[in-house]
Amino acid sequence: MNGAGGSPGGIGHFFIGLLMMSGGFYMLLNAIVVTSSFGLGSRLYSFNALGAGVGITGGMVIIPFIFGIGFIFYNSRNPLGWLLSIGSITALIFGVISTVRFSMRTMSSFDLIIILILAVGGLGLFLRSLRSINSRYS
């Protein structure tokens, strides 16, 4: 009988590893806190122009987007409208991504060790189940 991955044996390791890996990675991702400081008034990009610091806010990026959408609805073949819209959306996406911060919740070292053992040990068992088991070891 073929087991996980079409190899002989390993079906028990497959399910145990899958459960351990799922639980461990769930607990790890649940312990990560994601925050963002994005707002339409917050500074997305800044540069120096003529000796003064100039910042581009999220609201300033929306203005060309609005004009681009207007151009697209007036004439959908207008490349300027598509350029303004796609460029503004791209700038907003990169601005939001650049303001995202990841941090770990406060936990004891025991909690972290258990999470890592479940995640990495489960991954090891899962990958081990995909190998064929040599008949001389069974």
Coordinates of N, CA, C and O in Angstrom, one line a residue:
M1 N 0.8 -1.2 0.0 CA 0.0 0.0 0.0 C 0.9 1.2 0.0 O 1.8 1.3 0.8
N2 N 0.6 2.2 -0.9 CA 1.3 3.4 -0.9 C 0.8 4.4 0.1 O -0.4 4.5 0.3
G3 N 1.7 5.2 0.7 CA 1.3 6.1 1.7 C 1.4 7.6 1.1 O 1.0 7.8 -0.1
A4 N 1.8 8.5 1.9 CA 1.8 9.9 1.6 C 2.8 10.1 0.4 O 3.9 9.6 0.4
G5 N 2.5 10.9 -0.5 CA 3.4 11.2 -1.6 C 3.6 10.1 -2.6 O 4.5 10.1 -3.4
G6 N 2.8 9.0 -2.5 CA 3.0 7.8 -3.4 C 4.1 6.9 -3.0 O 4.5 6.0 -3.7
S7 N 4.7 7.2 -1.8 CA 5.8 6.4 -1.3 C 5.3 5.4 -0.3 O 4.3 5.6 0.3
P8 N 6.0 4.2 -0.2 CA 5.5 3.2 0.8 C 5.7 3.7 2.2 O 6.7 4.2 2.6
G9 N 4.6 3.6 3.0 CA 4.7 4.0 4.4 C 4.6 5.5 4.7 O 4.5 6.3 3.7
G10 N 4.6 5.8 5.9 CA 4.6 7.3 6.3 C 3.3 8.0 6.4 O 3.3 9.2 6.6
I11 N 2.2 7.2 6.4 CA 0.9 7.9 6.4 C 0.6 8.4 7.8 O 0.0 9.5 8.0
G12 N 1.1 7.7 8.9 CA 1.0 8.2 10.2 C 1.8 9.5 10.5 O 1.4 10.4 11.1
H13 N 3.0 9.4 10.0 CA 3.9 10.6 10.1 C 3.3 11.8 9.3 O 3.5 12.9 9.8
F14 N 2.7 11.5 8.2 CA 2.1 12.6 7.4 C 1.0 13.3 8.2 O 1.1 14.6 8.3
F15 N 0.1 12.6 8.8 CA -1.0 13.3 9.6 C -0.5 13.9 10.9 O -1.0 15.0 11.2
I16 N 0.3 13.2 11.6 CA 0.9 13.8 12.8 C 1.7 15.1 12.5 O 1.5 16.1 13.2
G17 N 2.5 15.0 11.5 CA 3.3 16.2 11.1 C 2.4 17.3 10.6 O 2.7 18.5 10.9
L18 N 1.4 17.0 9.9 CA 0.5 18.0 9.4 C -0.2 18.7 10.6 O -0.4 19.9 10.6
L19 N -0.7 17.9 11.6 CA -1.3 18.5 12.7 C -0.4 19.4 13.5 O -0.7 20.5 13.9
M20 N 0.8 18.8 13.8 CA 1.8 19.6 14.6 C 2.2 20.9 13.8 O 2.2 22.0 14.4
M21 N 2.4 20.8 12.5 CA 2.8 21.9 11.7 C 1.7 23.0 11.7 O 2.0 24.2 11.9
S22 N 0.5 22.6 11.5 CA -0.6 23.5 11.4 C -0.8 24.2 12.8 O -1.0 25.4 12.8
G23 N -0.8 23.4 13.9 CA -0.9 24.1 15.2 C 0.2 25.0 15.5 O 0.0 26.1 16.0
G24 N 1.5 24.6 15.2 CA 2.6 25.4 15.5 C 2.6 26.7 14.7 O 2.9 27.8 15.3
F25 N 2.4 26.6 13.4 CA 2.4 27.8 12.6 C 1.2 28.7 12.9 O 1.3 30.0 12.9
Y26 N 0.0 28.1 13.3 CA -1.1 28.9 13.7 C -0.7 29.7 15.0 O -1.0 30.9 15.1
M27 N -0.1 29.1 16.0 CA 0.2 29.7 17.2 C 1.3 30.8 17.0 O 1.3 31.9 17.6
L28 N 2.2 30.5 16.0 CA 3.3 31.5 15.7 C 2.7 32.7 15.1 O 3.0 33.9 15.4
L29 N 1.8 32.5 14.1 CA 1.2 33.7 13.4 C 0.2 34.4 14.3 O 0.0 35.6 14.1
N30 N -0.4 33.7 15.3 CA -1.3 34.4 16.2 C -0.5 35.2 17.2 O -1.1 36.2 17.8
A31 N 0.8 35.0 17.4 CA 1.6 35.7 18.3 C 2.2 37.0 17.7 O 2.8 37.8 18.4
I32 N 2.1 37.1 16.4 CA 2.6 38.3 15.7 C 1.6 39.4 15.7 O 0.5 39.2 15.3
V33 N 2.0 40.6 16.1 CA 1.1 41.8 16.0 C 1.5 42.6 14.9 O 2.7 43.0 14.7
V34 N 0.6 43.0 14.0 CA 0.8 43.8 12.9 C 0.2 45.2 13.1 O -1.0 45.3 13.4
T35 N 0.9 46.3 13.0 CA 0.4 47.6 13.2 C 0.9 48.4 12.0 O 1.8 48.1 11.3
S36 N 0.1 49.5 11.7 CA 0.4 50.4 10.6 C 0.2 51.8 11.1 O -0.7 52.1 11.8
S37 N 1.0 52.7 10.6 CA 0.8 54.1 10.9 C 0.3 54.9 9.7 O 0.5 56.1 9.6
F38 N -0.3 54.2 8.8 CA -0.8 54.8 7.5 C -2.0 55.6 7.8 O -2.9 55.2 8.5
G39 N -2.1 56.8 7.2 CA -3.2 57.7 7.2 C -3.1 58.6 6.0 O -2.0 58.8 5.5
L40 N -4.2 59.2 5.6 CA -4.2 60.1 4.5 C -3.4 61.3 4.8 O -2.9 62.0 3.9
G41 N -3.2 61.7 6.1 CA -2.3 62.9 6.4 C -0.9 62.5 6.8 O -0.1 63.4 7.0
S42 N -0.6 61.2 6.8 CA 0.7 60.8 7.2 C 1.6 60.9 6.0 O 1.2 60.7 4.9
R43 N 2.9 61.1 6.3 CA 3.9 61.2 5.2 C 4.3 59.9 4.7 O 4.8 59.0 5.4
L44 N 4.1 59.7 3.4 CA 4.4 58.4 2.7 C 5.9 58.5 2.2 O 6.7 57.6 2.4
Y45 N 6.2 59.5 1.5 CA 7.5 59.7 0.9 C 8.0 61.1 1.2 O 7.2 62.1 1.3
S46 N 9.3 61.2 1.4 CA 9.8 62.6 1.6 C 11.1 62.7 0.9 O 11.9 61.7 0.6
F47 N 11.4 63.9 0.4 CA 12.7 64.2 -0.3 C 13.0 65.6 -0.1 O 12.2 66.4 0.4
N48 N 14.3 66.0 -0.4 CA 14.8 67.3 -0.2 C 14.7 68.0 -1.5 O 15.2 67.5 -2.5
A49 N 14.1 69.2 -1.5 CA 14.0 70.0 -2.8 C 14.4 71.5 -2.4 O 13.7 72.1 -1.5
L50 N 15.4 72.0 -3.0 CA 15.9 73.3 -2.8 C 16.2 73.6 -1.3 O 15.9 74.7 -0.8
G51 N 16.8 72.6 -0.7 CA 17.2 72.8 0.7 C 16.1 72.6 1.7 O 16.3 72.7 2.9
A52 N 14.9 72.3 1.3 CA 13.8 72.1 2.2 C 13.2 70.7 2.1 O 13.2 70.2 1.0
G53 N 12.8 70.2 3.2 CA 12.3 68.8 3.2 C 10.8 68.9 2.8 O 10.0 69.6 3.3
V54 N 10.5 68.1 1.7 CA 9.1 68.1 1.2 C 8.6 66.7 1.4 O 9.3 65.7 1.1
G55 N 7.4 66.6 1.9 CA 6.8 65.3 2.2 C 5.5 65.1 1.3 O 4.7 66.0 1.2
I56 N 5.3 63.9 0.8 CA 4.1 63.6 0.0 C 3.2 62.7 0.9 O 3.7 61.7 1.4
T57 N 2.0 63.2 1.2 CA 1.1 62.5 2.1 C 0.2 61.6 1.2 O 0.2 61.7 0.0
G58 N -0.5 60.7 1.9 CA -1.4 59.8 1.3 C -2.5 60.5 0.6 O -3.0 60.1 -0.5
G59 N -3.0 61.7 1.1 CA -4.0 62.5 0.5 C -3.5 63.1 -0.8 O -4.3 63.3 -1.7
M60 N -2.3 63.5 -0.8 CA -1.7 64.0 -2.1 C -1.7 63.0 -3.2 O -1.8 63.4 -4.4
V61 N -1.5 61.8 -2.8 CA -1.5 60.7 -3.8 C -2.9 60.4 -4.4 O -3.1 60.0 -5.5
I62 N -3.9 60.7 -3.6 CA -5.3 60.4 -4.0 C -5.7 61.4 -5.1 O -6.5 61.0 -5.9
I63 N -5.2 62.6 -5.0 CA -5.6 63.6 -6.0 C -5.4 63.2 -7.4 O -6.3 63.3 -8.3
P64 N -4.1 62.8 -7.8 CA -3.9 62.3 -9.2 C -4.8 61.0 -9.5 O -5.2 60.8 -10.6
F65 N -5.1 60.2 -8.5 CA -5.9 59.1 -8.7 C -7.3 59.5 -9.1 O -7.9 58.9 -10.0
I66 N -7.8 60.5 -8.5 CA -9.2 61.0 -8.8 C -9.2 61.6 -10.2 O -10.2 61.3 -11.0
F67 N -8.2 62.3 -10.6 CA -8.2 62.9 -11.9 C -8.0 61.7 -13.0 O -8.6 61.8 -14.0
G68 N -7.2 60.7 -12.6 CA -7.0 59.6 -13.5 C -8.3 58.8 -13.7 O -8.7 58.4 -14.9
I69 N -9.1 58.6 -12.7 CA -10.4 57.9 -12.8 C -11.3 58.8 -13.7 O -12.1 58.3 -14.5
G70 N -11.3 60.1 -13.5 CA -12.1 61.0 -14.3 C -11.8 60.9 -15.8 O -12.6 60.8 -16.7
F71 N -10.5 60.9 -16.1 CA -10.0 60.7 -17.5 C -10.4 59.4 -18.0 O -10.8 59.3 -19.2
I72 N -10.4 58.3 -17.2 CA -10.7 57.0 -17.7 C -12.2 56.9 -18.0 O -12.6 56.4 -19.1
F73 N -13.1 57.5 -17.2 CA -14.5 57.5 -17.4 C -14.9 58.4 -18.6 O -15.8 58.1 -19.3
Y74 N -14.1 59.5 -18.8 CA -14.4 60.3 -20.0 C -14.0 59.6 -21.3 O -14.7 59.7 -22.3
N75 N -12.7 59.1 -21.3 CA -12.2 58.4 -22.5 C -11.3 57.2 -22.0 O -10.2 57.5 -21.5
S76 N -11.8 56.0 -22.1 CA -11.1 54.9 -21.5 C -9.8 54.6 -22.3 O -9.0 53.8 -21.8
R77 N -9.6 55.2 -23.5 CA -8.4 54.9 -24.2 C -7.3 56.0 -23.9 O -6.3 56.0 -24.6
N78 N -7.6 56.8 -23.0 CA -6.6 57.9 -22.7 C -5.5 57.3 -21.8 O -5.7 56.9 -20.7
P79 N -4.3 57.3 -22.3 CA -3.2 56.7 -21.6 C -2.8 57.5 -20.3 O -2.3 57.0 -19.3
L80 N -3.0 58.8 -20.3 CA -2.7 59.6 -19.2 C -3.6 59.3 -18.0 O -3.1 59.2 -16.8
G81 N -4.9 59.0 -18.2 CA -5.8 58.5 -17.1 C -5.3 57.2 -16.5 O -5.3 57.1 -15.3
W82 N -4.9 56.3 -17.4 CA -4.4 55.0 -16.9 C -3.1 55.2 -16.1 O -2.9 54.5 -15.1
L83 N -2.2 56.0 -16.6 CA -0.9 56.2 -16.0 C -1.1 56.9 -14.6 O -0.5 56.4 -13.6
L84 N -2.0 57.9 -14.5 CA -2.3 58.5 -13.2 C -2.9 57.5 -12.2 O -2.5 57.5 -11.1
S85 N -3.9 56.8 -12.7 CA -4.6 55.8 -11.8 C -3.7 54.7 -11.3 O -3.6 54.4 -10.1
I86 N -3.0 54.1 -12.2 CA -2.1 52.9 -11.9 C -0.9 53.4 -11.0 O -0.5 52.8 -10.1
G87 N -0.4 54.6 -11.4 CA 0.8 55.1 -10.6 C 0.4 55.5 -9.2 O 1.1 55.2 -8.3
S88 N -0.8 56.1 -9.1 CA -1.3 56.5 -7.7 C -1.6 55.2 -6.9 O -1.2 55.2 -5.7
I89 N -2.2 54.3 -7.4 CA -2.5 53.0 -6.7 C -1.2 52.3 -6.3 O -1.1 51.9 -5.1
T90 N -0.3 52.3 -7.2 CA 1.0 51.7 -6.9 C 1.7 52.4 -5.7 O 2.3 51.8 -4.8
A91 N 1.7 53.8 -5.8 CA 2.3 54.6 -4.7 C 1.6 54.3 -3.4 O 2.3 54.3 -2.3
L92 N 0.3 54.2 -3.4 CA -0.4 54.0 -2.2 C -0.1 52.6 -1.6 O 0.1 52.4 -0.4
I93 N 0.0 51.6 -2.5 CA 0.3 50.2 -2.0 C 1.7 50.2 -1.4 O 1.9 49.6 -0.3
F94 N 2.7 50.8 -2.1 CA 4.0 50.8 -1.5 C 4.1 51.6 -0.2 O 4.8 51.3 0.7
G95 N 3.3 52.7 -0.1 CA 3.2 53.5 1.1 C 2.7 52.7 2.2 O 3.2 52.8 3.4
V96 N 1.6 52.0 2.0 CA 1.0 51.2 3.1 C 2.0 50.1 3.5 O 2.1 49.8 4.7
I97 N 2.6 49.4 2.5 CA 3.5 48.3 2.9 C 4.7 48.8 3.7 O 5.2 48.2 4.6
S98 N 5.2 50.0 3.3 CA 6.4 50.6 4.0 C 6.0 51.0 5.4 O 7.0 51.2 6.2
T99 N 4.8 51.3 5.8 CA 4.4 51.7 7.1 C 4.0 50.5 8.0 O 3.7 50.8 9.2
V100 N 4.0 49.3 7.5 CA 3.5 48.2 8.3 C 4.7 47.7 9.2 O 5.8 47.7 8.8
R101 N 4.4 47.5 10.5 CA 5.4 47.0 11.5 C 4.9 45.7 12.0 O 3.8 45.5 12.4
F102 N 5.9 44.8 12.2 CA 5.6 43.4 12.8 C 6.3 43.4 14.1 O 7.5 43.8 14.2
S103 N 5.6 42.8 15.1 CA 6.3 42.6 16.4 C 5.7 41.4 17.0 O 4.5 41.0 16.7
M104 N 6.4 40.8 17.9 CA 5.9 39.6 18.7 C 5.3 40.0 20.0 O 5.7 41.0 20.6
R105 N 4.2 39.4 20.3 CA 3.6 39.6 21.6 C 4.5 39.1 22.7 O 5.3 38.3 22.5
T106 N 4.3 39.6 23.9 CA 5.1 39.2 25.0 C 4.7 37.7 25.4 O 3.5 37.4 25.6
M107 N 5.7 36.9 25.4 CA 5.4 35.5 25.8 C 6.6 35.0 26.5 O 7.7 35.5 26.4
S108 N 6.5 33.9 27.2 CA 7.6 33.3 27.9 C 8.4 32.5 27.0 O 8.0 32.1 25.9
S109 N 9.7 32.2 27.3 CA 10.5 31.4 26.5 C 10.0 30.0 26.3 O 10.2 29.4 25.2
F110 N 9.3 29.5 27.3 CA 8.7 28.2 27.2 C 7.6 28.1 26.1 O 7.6 27.2 25.3
D111 N 6.8 29.2 26.1 CA 5.8 29.3 25.0 C 6.4 29.3 23.6 O 6.0 28.6 22.7
L112 N 7.5 30.1 23.5 CA 8.2 30.2 22.2 C 8.8 28.9 21.8 O 8.7 28.5 20.6
I113 N 9.4 28.2 22.7 CA 10.0 26.9 22.4 C 9.0 25.9 22.0 O 9.2 25.1 21.1
I114 N 7.8 25.8 22.7 CA 6.8 24.9 22.3 C 6.3 25.2 20.9 O 6.1 24.3 20.1
I115 N 6.1 26.5 20.6 CA 5.6 26.9 19.3 C 6.6 26.5 18.2 O 6.2 25.9 17.2
L116 N 7.9 26.7 18.4 CA 8.9 26.3 17.4 C 9.0 24.8 17.3 O 9.2 24.3 16.2
I117 N 8.9 24.1 18.4 CA 9.0 22.6 18.3 C 7.8 22.1 17.5 O 8.0 21.2 16.7
L118 N 6.6 22.6 17.8 CA 5.5 22.1 17.0 C 5.6 22.5 15.5 O 5.4 21.6 14.7
A119 N 6.0 23.7 15.2 CA 6.1 24.1 13.8 C 7.2 23.4 13.1 O 6.9 22.8 12.0
V120 N 8.4 23.5 13.6 CA 9.5 22.9 12.9 C 9.5 21.4 13.0 O 9.8 20.7 12.0
G121 N 9.2 20.8 14.1 CA 9.1 19.4 14.3 C 8.0 18.8 13.4 O 8.2 17.7 12.7
G122 N 6.9 19.5 13.3 CA 5.8 19.0 12.4 C 6.2 19.1 11.0 O 5.9 18.2 10.2
L123 N 6.9 20.1 10.6 CA 7.4 20.3 9.2 C 8.4 19.1 8.9 O 8.3 18.5 7.8
G124 N 9.2 18.8 9.9 CA 10.2 17.7 9.7 C 9.5 16.4 9.5 O 9.8 15.6 8.6
L125 N 8.5 16.1 10.3 CA 7.7 14.8 10.2 C 6.9 14.8 8.9 O 6.8 13.8 8.2
F126 N 6.3 15.9 8.5 CA 5.6 16.0 7.3 C 6.5 15.7 6.1 O 6.1 14.9 5.2
L127 N 7.7 16.3 6.0 CA 8.6 16.1 4.9 C 9.2 14.7 5.0 O 9.4 14.1 3.9
R128 N 9.3 14.1 6.2 CA 9.8 12.8 6.3 C 8.8 11.8 5.7 O 9.2 10.7 5.2
S129 N 7.5 12.0 5.9 CA 6.5 11.1 5.4 C 6.5 11.0 3.9 O 6.0 10.1 3.3
L130 N 7.0 12.0 3.2 CA 7.0 12.0 1.7 C 8.2 11.2 1.1 O 8.2 10.9 0.0
R131 N 9.2 10.8 2.0 CA 10.3 10.0 1.5 C 9.8 8.5 1.5 O 8.9 8.1 2.3
S132 N 10.4 7.7 0.7 CA 10.1 6.3 0.7 C 10.9 5.7 1.9 O 12.0 6.0 2.1
I133 N 10.2 4.7 2.6 CA 10.9 4.1 3.7 C 11.5 2.8 3.2 O 10.9 2.0 2.5
N134 N 12.8 2.6 3.5 CA 13.5 1.5 3.1 C 13.0 0.2 3.8 O 12.7 0.2 5.0
S135 N 12.8 -0.9 3.1 CA 12.2 -2.1 3.6 C 13.1 -2.7 4.7 O 12.6 -3.4 5.5
R136 N 14.4 -2.5 4.7 CA 15.2 -3.2 5.7 C 15.1 -2.5 7.1 O 15.5 -3.1 8.1
Y137 N 14.5 -1.3 7.2 CA 14.3 -0.7 8.5 C 13.0 -0.9 9.1 O 12.7 -0.6 10.2
S138 N 12.1 -1.6 8.3 CA 10.7 -1.8 8.8 C 10.6 -3.2 9.4 O 11.4 -4.0 9.4

